[in-house]
Coordinates of C-alpha atoms and ligand atoms in Angstrom, one line a residue:
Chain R
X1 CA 0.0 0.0 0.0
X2 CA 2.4 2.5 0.6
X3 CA 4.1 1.3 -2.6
X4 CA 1.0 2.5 -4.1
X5 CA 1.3 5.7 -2.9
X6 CA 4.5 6.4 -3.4
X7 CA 4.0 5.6 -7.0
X8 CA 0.5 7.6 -7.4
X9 CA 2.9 10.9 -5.7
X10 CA 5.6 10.5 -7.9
X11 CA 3.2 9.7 -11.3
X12 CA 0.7 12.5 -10.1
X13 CA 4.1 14.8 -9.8
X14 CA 5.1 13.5 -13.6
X15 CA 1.5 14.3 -15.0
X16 CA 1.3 17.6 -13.5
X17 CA 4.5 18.8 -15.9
X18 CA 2.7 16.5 -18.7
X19 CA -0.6 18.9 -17.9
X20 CA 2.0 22.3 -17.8
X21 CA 3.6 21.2 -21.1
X22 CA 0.0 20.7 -22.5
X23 CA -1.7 23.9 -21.3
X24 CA 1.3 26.4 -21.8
X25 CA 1.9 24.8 -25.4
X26 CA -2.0 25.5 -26.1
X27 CA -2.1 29.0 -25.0
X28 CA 1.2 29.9 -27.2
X29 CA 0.4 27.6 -30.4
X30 CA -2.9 28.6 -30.4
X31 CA -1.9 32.7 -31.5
X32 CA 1.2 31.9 -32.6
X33 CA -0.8 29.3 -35.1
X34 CA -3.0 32.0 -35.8
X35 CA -0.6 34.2 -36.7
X36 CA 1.6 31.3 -39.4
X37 CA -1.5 31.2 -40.7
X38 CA -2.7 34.8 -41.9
X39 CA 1.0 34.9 -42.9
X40 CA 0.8 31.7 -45.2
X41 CA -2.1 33.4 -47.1
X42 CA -0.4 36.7 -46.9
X43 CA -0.7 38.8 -50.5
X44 CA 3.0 39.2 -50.1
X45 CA 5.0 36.5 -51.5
X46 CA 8.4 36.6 -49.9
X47 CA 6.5 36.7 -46.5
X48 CA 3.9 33.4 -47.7
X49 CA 7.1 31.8 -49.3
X50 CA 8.8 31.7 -45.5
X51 CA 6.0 30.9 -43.5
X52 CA 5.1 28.1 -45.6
X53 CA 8.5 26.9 -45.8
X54 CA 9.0 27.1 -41.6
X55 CA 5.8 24.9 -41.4
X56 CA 6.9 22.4 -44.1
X57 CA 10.3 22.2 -41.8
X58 CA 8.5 22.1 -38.6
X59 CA 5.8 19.5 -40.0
X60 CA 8.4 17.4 -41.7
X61 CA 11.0 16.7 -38.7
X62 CA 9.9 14.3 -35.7
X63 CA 9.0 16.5 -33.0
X64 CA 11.9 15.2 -31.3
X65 CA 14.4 16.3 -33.5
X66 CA 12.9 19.7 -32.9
X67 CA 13.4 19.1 -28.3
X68 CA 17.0 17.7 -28.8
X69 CA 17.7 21.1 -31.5
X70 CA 16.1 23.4 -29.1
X71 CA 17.5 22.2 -26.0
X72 CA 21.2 21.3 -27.3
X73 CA 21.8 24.4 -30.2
X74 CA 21.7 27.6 -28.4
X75 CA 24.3 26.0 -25.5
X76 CA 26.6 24.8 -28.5
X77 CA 26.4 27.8 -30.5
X78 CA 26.9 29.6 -27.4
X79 CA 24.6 31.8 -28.3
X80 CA 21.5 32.6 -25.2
X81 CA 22.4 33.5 -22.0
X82 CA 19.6 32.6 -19.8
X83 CA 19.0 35.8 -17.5
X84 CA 18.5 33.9 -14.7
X85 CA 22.1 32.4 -14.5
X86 CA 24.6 34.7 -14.8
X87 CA 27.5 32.1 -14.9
X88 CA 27.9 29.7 -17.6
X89 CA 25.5 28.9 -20.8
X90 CA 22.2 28.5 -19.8
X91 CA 20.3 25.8 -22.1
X92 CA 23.7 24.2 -21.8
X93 CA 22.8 24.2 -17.7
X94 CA 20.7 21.5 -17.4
X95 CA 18.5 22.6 -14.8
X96 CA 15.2 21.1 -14.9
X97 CA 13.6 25.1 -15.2
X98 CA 15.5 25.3 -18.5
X99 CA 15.0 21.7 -19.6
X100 CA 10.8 22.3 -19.6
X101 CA 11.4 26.0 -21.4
X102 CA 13.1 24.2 -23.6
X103 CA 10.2 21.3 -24.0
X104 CA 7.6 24.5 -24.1
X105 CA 9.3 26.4 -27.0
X106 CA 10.0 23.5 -29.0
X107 CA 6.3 22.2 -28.3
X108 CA 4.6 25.1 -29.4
X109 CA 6.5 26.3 -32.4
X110 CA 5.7 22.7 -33.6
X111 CA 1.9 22.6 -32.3
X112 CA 1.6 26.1 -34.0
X113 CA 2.8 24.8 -37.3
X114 CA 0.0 22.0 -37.2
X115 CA -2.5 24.7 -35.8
X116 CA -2.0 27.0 -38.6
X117 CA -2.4 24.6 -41.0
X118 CA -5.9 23.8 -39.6
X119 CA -6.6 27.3 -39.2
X120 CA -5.4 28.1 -42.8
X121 CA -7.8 25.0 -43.9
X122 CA -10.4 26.3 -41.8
X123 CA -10.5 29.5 -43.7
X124 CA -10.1 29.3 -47.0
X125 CA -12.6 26.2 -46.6
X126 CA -15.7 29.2 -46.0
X127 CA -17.3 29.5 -49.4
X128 CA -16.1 33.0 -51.4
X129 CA -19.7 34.0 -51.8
X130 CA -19.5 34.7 -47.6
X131 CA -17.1 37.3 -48.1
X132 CA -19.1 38.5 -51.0
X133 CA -22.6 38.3 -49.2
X134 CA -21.4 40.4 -46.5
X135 CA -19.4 42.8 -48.9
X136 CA -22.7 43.6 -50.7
X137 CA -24.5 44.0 -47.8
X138 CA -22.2 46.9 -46.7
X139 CA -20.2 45.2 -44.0
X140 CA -16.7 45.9 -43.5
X141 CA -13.6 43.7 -43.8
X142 CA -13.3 43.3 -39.6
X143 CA -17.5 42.9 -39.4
X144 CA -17.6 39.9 -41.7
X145 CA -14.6 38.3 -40.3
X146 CA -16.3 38.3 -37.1
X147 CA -19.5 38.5 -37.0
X148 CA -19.9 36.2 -40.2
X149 CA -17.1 34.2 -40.9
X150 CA -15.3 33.2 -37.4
X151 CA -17.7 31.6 -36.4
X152 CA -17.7 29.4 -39.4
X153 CA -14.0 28.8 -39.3
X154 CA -14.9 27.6 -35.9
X155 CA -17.5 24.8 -36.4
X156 CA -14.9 23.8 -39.9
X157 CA -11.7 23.5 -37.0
X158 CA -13.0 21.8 -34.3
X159 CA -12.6 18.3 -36.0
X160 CA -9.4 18.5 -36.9
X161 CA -8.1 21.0 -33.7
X162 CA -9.7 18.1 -31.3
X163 CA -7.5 15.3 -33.1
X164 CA -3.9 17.4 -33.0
X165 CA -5.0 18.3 -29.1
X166 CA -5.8 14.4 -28.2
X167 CA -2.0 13.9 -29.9
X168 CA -0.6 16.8 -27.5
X169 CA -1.2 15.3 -24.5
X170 CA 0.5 11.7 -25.3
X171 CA 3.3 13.6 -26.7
X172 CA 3.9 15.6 -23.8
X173 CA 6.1 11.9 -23.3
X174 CA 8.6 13.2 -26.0
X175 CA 9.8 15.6 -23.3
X176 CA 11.3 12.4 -21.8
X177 CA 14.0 12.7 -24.0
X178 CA 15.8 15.8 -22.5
X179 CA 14.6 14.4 -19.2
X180 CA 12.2 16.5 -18.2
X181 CA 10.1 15.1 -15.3
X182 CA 6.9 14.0 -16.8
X183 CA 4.4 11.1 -16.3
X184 CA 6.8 8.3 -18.4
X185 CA 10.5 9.4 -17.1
X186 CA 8.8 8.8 -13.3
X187 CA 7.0 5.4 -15.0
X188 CA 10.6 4.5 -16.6
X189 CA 12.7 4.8 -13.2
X190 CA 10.0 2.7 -11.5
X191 CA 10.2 0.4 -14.4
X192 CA 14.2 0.9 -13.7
X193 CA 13.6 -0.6 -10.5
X194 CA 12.2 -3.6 -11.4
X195 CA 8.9 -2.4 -11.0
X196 CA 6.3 -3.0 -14.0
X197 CA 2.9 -2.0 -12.8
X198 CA 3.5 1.9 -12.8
X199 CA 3.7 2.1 -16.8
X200 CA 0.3 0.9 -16.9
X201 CA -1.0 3.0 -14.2
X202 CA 0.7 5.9 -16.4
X203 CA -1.1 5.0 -19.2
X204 CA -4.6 5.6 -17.3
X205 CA -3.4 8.9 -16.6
X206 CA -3.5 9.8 -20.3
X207 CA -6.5 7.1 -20.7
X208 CA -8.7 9.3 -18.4
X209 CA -7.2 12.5 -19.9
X210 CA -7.9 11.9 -23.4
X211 CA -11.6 10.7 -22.4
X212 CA -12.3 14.0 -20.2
X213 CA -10.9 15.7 -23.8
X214 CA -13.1 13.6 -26.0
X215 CA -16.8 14.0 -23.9
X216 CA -15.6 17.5 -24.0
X217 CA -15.3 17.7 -27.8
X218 CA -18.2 16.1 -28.5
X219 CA -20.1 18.8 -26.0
X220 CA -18.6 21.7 -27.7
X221 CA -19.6 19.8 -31.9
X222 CA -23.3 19.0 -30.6
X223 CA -23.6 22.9 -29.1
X224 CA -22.2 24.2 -32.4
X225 CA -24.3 21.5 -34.5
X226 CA -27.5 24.1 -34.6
X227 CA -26.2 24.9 -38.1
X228 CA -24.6 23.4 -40.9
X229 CA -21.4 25.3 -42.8
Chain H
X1 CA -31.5 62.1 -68.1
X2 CA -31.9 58.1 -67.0
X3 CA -32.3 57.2 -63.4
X4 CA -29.5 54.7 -64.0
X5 CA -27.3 55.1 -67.1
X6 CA -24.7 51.8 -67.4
X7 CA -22.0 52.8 -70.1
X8 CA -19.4 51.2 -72.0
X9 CA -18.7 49.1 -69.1
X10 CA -15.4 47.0 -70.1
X11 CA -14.3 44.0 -67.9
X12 CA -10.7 41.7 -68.7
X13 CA -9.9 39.1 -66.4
X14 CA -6.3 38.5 -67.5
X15 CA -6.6 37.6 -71.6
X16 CA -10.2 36.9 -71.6
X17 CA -12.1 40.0 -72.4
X18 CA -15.5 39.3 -70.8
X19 CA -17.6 42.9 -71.1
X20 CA -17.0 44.4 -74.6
X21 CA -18.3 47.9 -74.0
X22 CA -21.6 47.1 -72.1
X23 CA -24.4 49.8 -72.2
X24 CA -27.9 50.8 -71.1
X25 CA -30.2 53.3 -69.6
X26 CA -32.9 52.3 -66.9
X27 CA -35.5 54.2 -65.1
X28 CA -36.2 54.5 -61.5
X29 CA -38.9 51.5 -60.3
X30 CA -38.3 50.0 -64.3
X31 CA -37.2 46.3 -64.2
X32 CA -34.8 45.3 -66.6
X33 CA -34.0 41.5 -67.6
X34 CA -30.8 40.4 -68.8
X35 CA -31.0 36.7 -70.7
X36 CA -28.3 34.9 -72.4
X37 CA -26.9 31.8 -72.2
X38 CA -24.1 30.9 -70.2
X39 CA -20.3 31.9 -70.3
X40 CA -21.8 35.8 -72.0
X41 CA -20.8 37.8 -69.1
X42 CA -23.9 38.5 -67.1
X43 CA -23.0 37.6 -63.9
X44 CA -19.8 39.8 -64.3
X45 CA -21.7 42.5 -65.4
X46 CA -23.7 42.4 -62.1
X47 CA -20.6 41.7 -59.9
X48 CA -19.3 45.0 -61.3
X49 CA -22.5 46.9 -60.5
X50 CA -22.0 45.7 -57.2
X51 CA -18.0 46.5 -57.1
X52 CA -17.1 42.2 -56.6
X53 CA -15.3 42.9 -59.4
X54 CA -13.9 46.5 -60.7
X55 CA -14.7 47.3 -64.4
X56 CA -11.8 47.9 -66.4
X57 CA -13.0 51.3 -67.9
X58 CA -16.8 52.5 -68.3
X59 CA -18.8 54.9 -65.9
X60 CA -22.0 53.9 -64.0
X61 CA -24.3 56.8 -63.2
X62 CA -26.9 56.5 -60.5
X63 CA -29.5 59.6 -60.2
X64 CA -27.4 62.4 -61.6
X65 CA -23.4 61.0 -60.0
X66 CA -21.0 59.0 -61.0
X67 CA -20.8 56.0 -58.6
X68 CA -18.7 54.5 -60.4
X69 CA -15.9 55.1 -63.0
X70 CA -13.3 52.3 -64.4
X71 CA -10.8 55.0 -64.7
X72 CA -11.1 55.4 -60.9
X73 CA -12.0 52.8 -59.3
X74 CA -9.0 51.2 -57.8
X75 CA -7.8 54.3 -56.9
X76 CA -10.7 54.3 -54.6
X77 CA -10.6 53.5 -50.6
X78 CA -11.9 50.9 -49.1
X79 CA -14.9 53.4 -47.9
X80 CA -15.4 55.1 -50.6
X81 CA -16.4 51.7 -52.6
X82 CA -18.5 50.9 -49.3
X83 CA -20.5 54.1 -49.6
X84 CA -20.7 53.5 -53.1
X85 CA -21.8 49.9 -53.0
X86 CA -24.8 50.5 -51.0
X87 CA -26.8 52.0 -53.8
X88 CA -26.7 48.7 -55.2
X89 CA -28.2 45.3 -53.7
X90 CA -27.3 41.4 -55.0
X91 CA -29.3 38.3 -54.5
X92 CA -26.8 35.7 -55.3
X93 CA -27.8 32.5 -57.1
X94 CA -26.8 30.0 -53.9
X95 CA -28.3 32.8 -51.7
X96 CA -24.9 32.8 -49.7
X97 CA -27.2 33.0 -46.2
X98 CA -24.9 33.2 -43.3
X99 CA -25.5 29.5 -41.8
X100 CA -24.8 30.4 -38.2
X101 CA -27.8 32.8 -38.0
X102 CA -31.7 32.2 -37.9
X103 CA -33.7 33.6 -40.9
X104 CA -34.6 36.9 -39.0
X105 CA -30.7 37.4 -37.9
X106 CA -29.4 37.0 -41.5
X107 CA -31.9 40.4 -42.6
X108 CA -31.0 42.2 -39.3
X109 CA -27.2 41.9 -38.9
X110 CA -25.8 43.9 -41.8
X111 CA -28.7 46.8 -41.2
X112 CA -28.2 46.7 -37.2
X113 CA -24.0 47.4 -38.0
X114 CA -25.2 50.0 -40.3
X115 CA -27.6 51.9 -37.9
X116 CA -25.4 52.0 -35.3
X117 CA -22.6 53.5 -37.8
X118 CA -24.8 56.1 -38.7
X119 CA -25.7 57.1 -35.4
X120 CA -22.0 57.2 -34.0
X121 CA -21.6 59.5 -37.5
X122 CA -24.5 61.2 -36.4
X123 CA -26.3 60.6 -40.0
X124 CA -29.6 60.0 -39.9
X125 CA -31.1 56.7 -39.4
X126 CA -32.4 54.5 -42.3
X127 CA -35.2 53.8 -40.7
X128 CA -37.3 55.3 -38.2
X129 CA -37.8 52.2 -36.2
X130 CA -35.6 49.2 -34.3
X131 CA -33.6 47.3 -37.3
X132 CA -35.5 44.2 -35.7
X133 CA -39.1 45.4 -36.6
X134 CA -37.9 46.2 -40.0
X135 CA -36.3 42.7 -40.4
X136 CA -39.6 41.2 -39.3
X137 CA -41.5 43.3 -41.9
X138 CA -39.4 42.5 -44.7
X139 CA -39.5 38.6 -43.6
X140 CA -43.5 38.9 -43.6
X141 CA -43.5 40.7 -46.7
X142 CA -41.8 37.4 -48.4
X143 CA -44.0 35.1 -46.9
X144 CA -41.7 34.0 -43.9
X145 CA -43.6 35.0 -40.9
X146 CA -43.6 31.7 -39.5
X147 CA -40.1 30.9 -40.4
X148 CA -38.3 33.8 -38.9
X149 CA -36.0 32.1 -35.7
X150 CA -34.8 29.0 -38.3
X151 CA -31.6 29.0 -39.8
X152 CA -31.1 28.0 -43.3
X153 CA -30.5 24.5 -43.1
X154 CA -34.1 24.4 -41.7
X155 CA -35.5 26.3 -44.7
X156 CA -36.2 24.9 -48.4
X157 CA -34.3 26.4 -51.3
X158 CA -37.1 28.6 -52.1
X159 CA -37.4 29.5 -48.7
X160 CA -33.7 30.6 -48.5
X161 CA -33.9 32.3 -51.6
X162 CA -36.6 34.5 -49.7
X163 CA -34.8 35.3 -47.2
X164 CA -31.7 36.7 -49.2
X165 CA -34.0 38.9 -51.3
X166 CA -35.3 40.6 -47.2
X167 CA -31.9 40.6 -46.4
X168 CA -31.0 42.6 -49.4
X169 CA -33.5 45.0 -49.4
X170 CA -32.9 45.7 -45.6
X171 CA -30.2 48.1 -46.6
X172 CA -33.0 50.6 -49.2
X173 CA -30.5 49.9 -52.0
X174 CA -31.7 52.1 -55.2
X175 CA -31.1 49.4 -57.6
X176 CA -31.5 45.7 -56.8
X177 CA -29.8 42.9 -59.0
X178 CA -30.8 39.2 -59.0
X179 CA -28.2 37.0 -60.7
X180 CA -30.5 33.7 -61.7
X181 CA -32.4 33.9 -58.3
X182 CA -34.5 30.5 -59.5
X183 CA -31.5 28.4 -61.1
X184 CA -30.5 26.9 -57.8
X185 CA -33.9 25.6 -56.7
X186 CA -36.0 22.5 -57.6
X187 CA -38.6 23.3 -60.1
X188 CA -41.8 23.1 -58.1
X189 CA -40.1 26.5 -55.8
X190 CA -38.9 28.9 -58.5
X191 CA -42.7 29.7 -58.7
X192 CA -42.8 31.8 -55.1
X193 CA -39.1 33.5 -55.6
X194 CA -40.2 35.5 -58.7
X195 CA -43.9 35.3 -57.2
X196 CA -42.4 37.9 -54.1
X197 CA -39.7 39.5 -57.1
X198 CA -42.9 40.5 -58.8
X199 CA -44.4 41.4 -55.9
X200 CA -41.8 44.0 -54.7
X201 CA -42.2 45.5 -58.5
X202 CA -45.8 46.7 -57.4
X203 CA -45.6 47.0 -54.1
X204 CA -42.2 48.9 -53.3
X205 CA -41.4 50.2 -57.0
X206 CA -37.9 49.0 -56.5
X207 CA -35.7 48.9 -60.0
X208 CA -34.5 46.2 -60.4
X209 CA -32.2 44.2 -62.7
X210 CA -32.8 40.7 -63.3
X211 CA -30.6 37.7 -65.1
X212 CA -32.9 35.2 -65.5
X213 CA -33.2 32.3 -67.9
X214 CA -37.4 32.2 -66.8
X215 CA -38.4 34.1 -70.2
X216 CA -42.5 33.6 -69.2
X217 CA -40.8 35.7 -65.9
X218 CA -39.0 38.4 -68.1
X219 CA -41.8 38.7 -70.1
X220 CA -44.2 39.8 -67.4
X221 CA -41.9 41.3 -64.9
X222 CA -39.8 43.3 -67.2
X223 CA -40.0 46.9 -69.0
X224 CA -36.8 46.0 -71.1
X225 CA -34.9 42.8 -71.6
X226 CA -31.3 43.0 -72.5
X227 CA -30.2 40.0 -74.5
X228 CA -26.5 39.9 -73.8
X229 CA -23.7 37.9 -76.3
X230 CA -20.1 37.5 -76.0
X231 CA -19.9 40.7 -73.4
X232 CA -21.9 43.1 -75.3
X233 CA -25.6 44.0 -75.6
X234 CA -27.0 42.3 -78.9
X235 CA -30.3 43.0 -78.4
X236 CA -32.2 45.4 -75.9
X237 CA -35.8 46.8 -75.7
X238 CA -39.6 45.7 -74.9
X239 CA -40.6 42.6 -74.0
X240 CA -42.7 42.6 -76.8
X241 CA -40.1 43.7 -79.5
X242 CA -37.5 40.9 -77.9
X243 CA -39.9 37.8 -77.3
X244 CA -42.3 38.6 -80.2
X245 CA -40.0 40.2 -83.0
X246 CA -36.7 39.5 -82.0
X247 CA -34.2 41.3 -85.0
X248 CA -30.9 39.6 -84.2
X249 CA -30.3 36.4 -85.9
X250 CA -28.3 35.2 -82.3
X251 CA -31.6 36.2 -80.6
X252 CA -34.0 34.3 -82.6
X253 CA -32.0 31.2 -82.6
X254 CA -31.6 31.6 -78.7
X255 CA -35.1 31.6 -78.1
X256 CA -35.2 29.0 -80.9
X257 CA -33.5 27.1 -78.6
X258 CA -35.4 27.5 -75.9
X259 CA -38.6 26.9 -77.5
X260 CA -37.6 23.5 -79.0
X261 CA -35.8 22.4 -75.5
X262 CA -39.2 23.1 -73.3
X263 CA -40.7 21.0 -76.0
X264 CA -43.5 23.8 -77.3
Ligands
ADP301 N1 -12.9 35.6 -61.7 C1 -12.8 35.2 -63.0 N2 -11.6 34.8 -63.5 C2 -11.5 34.4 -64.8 N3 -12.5 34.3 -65.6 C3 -13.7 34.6 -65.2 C4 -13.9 35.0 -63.9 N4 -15.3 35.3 -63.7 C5 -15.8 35.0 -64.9 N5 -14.9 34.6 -65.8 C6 -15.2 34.2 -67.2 O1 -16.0 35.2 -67.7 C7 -16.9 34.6 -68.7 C8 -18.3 35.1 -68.3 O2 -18.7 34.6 -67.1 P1 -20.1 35.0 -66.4 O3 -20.1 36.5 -66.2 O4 -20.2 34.2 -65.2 O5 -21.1 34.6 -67.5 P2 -22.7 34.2 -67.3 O6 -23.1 34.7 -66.0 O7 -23.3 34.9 -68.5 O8 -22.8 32.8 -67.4 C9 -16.8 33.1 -68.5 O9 -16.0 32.7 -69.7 C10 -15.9 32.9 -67.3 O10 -15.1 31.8 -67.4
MG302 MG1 -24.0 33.6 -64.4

């Protein structure tokens, strides 16, 4: 029994930086996907022309590749100095603080990449005669974004945005690789000790999360289903 | 001097010249239909009346001013074509409704916007009552009274249809254009779309122009008919002289056409 405790405390400790990595990732991807995506249908070539080509990168490289880069480059190229340390390079420091900034960044430039493809699908997936609708009817450019076609884009995203979250949460375990202290580097040292059990248990963690995520999806479609786009 | 006077309205889209010098004269309350067959330019046309697209060269003159003038046009701002666009109305042929709003939200929301403009402007208001009671009477006056809080999935073809035509006359434009209002719907529903189009000929004396390819419709509805070919206006006058002695060879083999394909 107190086996089972001590493994619940640890696990629990391991899925709270699995739900940090998850949450923070969301609130930075989401804008920052937002953001890829208005410039990947930008007018201006050169500017569409790089943000399509950071996405392809970002979309065509494991999301690991992208941890290892993030955490390992800057300290090698001696080139950040994180301004909490004032000795020494700081992603080369491997303090856990820097080793989960380093997980964030490289989570949420990668997440964005899938976001804004979504968002950019989402978008240019709302019929022309929209636009044109509201246009002839007076509205401005900002008043049919968002009083006509947000809301739209909305309904077309939610699909596609609930599959790439349900995939966030399970690859919050990628962060294992530059050790941060999630749910499956705790399973692995219990594992490490000859203990097999907790790798299970770890998986109900994400078993549970991905079925809160799921009932909640399926909430959010059935409020939304009022109308068809 | 016409109430609207179209003139030598020319219209490129890269090396495809689609309006070869387009003009005609129309009077205020007078509807005019434009028939052709397809590929001729008459949706163009109408998506350059109503500034979707922007006429290479040509001028458009709306009770005395220049709303529009190819020379000029995209010089102009963003405001400007706004201001200018609202003397003009479109009913599109897939009705374009906005799908997240009931029937009576889809007439309101672009006249509520513009009432509360004009009152931060301090212009007068469109109309003297809540854009919500207007909306209501427009829906009533197509027939929709009971179909106000559905959304357009809910509605037939038909039924949508009527609800773009409220919508577009929400904002008093001074000319309205259909572009094929009926060619979307099932047969047994074009009747009540150009049932209300007629309607809003006697009623509101609201000028109108109409592409259509209903010719009993034209006939009845219309004070001129404009038989458009290849971008420019082949034929053009009464009813009468266009369905009953048609001069141009095109037009008499069109209706030809016609005649033979609805089996008469
Ligand atoms: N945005 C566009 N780009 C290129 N060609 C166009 C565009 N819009 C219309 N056209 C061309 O213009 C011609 C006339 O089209 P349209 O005005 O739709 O004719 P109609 O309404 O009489 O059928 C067609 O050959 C069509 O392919
Ligand atoms: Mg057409």
């Amino acid at each position: 029994m107190g086996e089972f405790v001590d493994v619940s405390l640890r696990l629990l400790e391991g899925f709270s930086s699995s739900v940090i990595i998850f949450v923070f990732t969301l609130i930075f991807a989401i804008p920052l996907g937002l953001l890829i995506a208005f410039c990947s249908m930008s007018k201006f070539a050169p500017l569409r022309i790089v943000s399509r080509t950071i996405v392809w990168v970002l979309r065509g490289t494991p999301l690991m590749l992208q941890i290892f880069v993030i955490f390992y480059l800057p300290g090698l190229l001696k080139l950040f100095v994180w301004p909490a340390m004032n000795t020494g390079w700081a992603w080369f420091d491997k303090t856990i603080s820097t080793r989960l900034i380093a997980a964030l960044v490289a989570f949420s430039i990668n997440y964005a990449a899938y976001f804004s493809e979504i968002f950019r699908g989402g978008i240019e997936g709302v019929p022309k005669g929209q636009m044109e609708a509201g246009e002839v009817l007076g509205m401005t450019k900002t008043q049919i974004f968002f009083k006509v076609i947000l809301m739209q884009v909305i309904k077309r995203i939610i699909p596609p945005m609930s599959n790439e979250i349900i995939t966030l949460i399970k690859d919050t375990s990628l962060a294992n690789v530059i050790s941060v202290l999630e749910l499956i580097f705790w399973a692995q040292t219990f594992m490490l000790e000859g203990l097999i059990w907790p790798i299970f248990y770890a998986g109900a963690f994400y078993l549970i999360f991905v079925g809160a995520l799921t009932i909640f999806f399926n909430w959010v479609e059935k409020k939304l289903s009022y109308y068809k786009v | 001097m016409a109430f609207l006077e179209v003139k030598d309205i020319y219209k490129s889209f890269g090396k495809t010249e689609v309006l070869k010098g387009v003009s005609f004269e129309l009077e205020e309350g007078q509807v005019l239909s434009i028939i052709g067959s397809s590929g001729n330019g008459k949706t163009t046309l109408l998506r350059c009346l109503n500034y979707l697209e922007f006429a290479d060269s040509g001028t458009v003159t709306l009770d005395g001013n220049v709303v529009s003038d190819g020379k000029i046009l995209k010089t102009l701002k963003e405001s400007q074509i706004r201001e200018n666009r609202l003397h003009f109305g479109l009913v599109f042929q897939s009705f374009n409704l906005f799908p997240q709003y009931t029937a009576l939200q889809n007439v309101n929301l672009a006249l509520s916007l513009m009432e509360k403009e004009r009152a931060k402007k301090g212009m007068p208001p469109l109309y003297d009552k809540p854009s919500m009671e207007v909306a209501k009477e427009l829906l009533i006056k197509v027939g929709l009274e009971d179909k106000m809080g559905l959304y357009p999935c809910q509605l037939s073809g038909g039924q949508c249809q009527r609800v773009a035509i409220a919508r577009a006359m929400a904002l008093k434009p001074k000319v309205l254009c259909f572009d094929e209002p009926t060619s979307a719907l099932d047969p047994e529903l074009t009747g009540e779309v150009l049932r209300v189009i007629k309607e809003l000929k006697e009623s509101e004396g609201i000028t109108m122009i109409i592409v259509t390819h209903e010719m009993g419709f034209a006939k009845s509805v219309s004070d001129q008919v404009l038989f458009m070919v290849d971008g420019v206006v082949e034929e053009l006058g009464s009813p009468e002289q266009v369905f009953d002695n048609p001069k141009s060879e095109k037009l008499q083999a069109f209706l030809q056409g016609l005649s033979v394909k609805e089996g008469k």
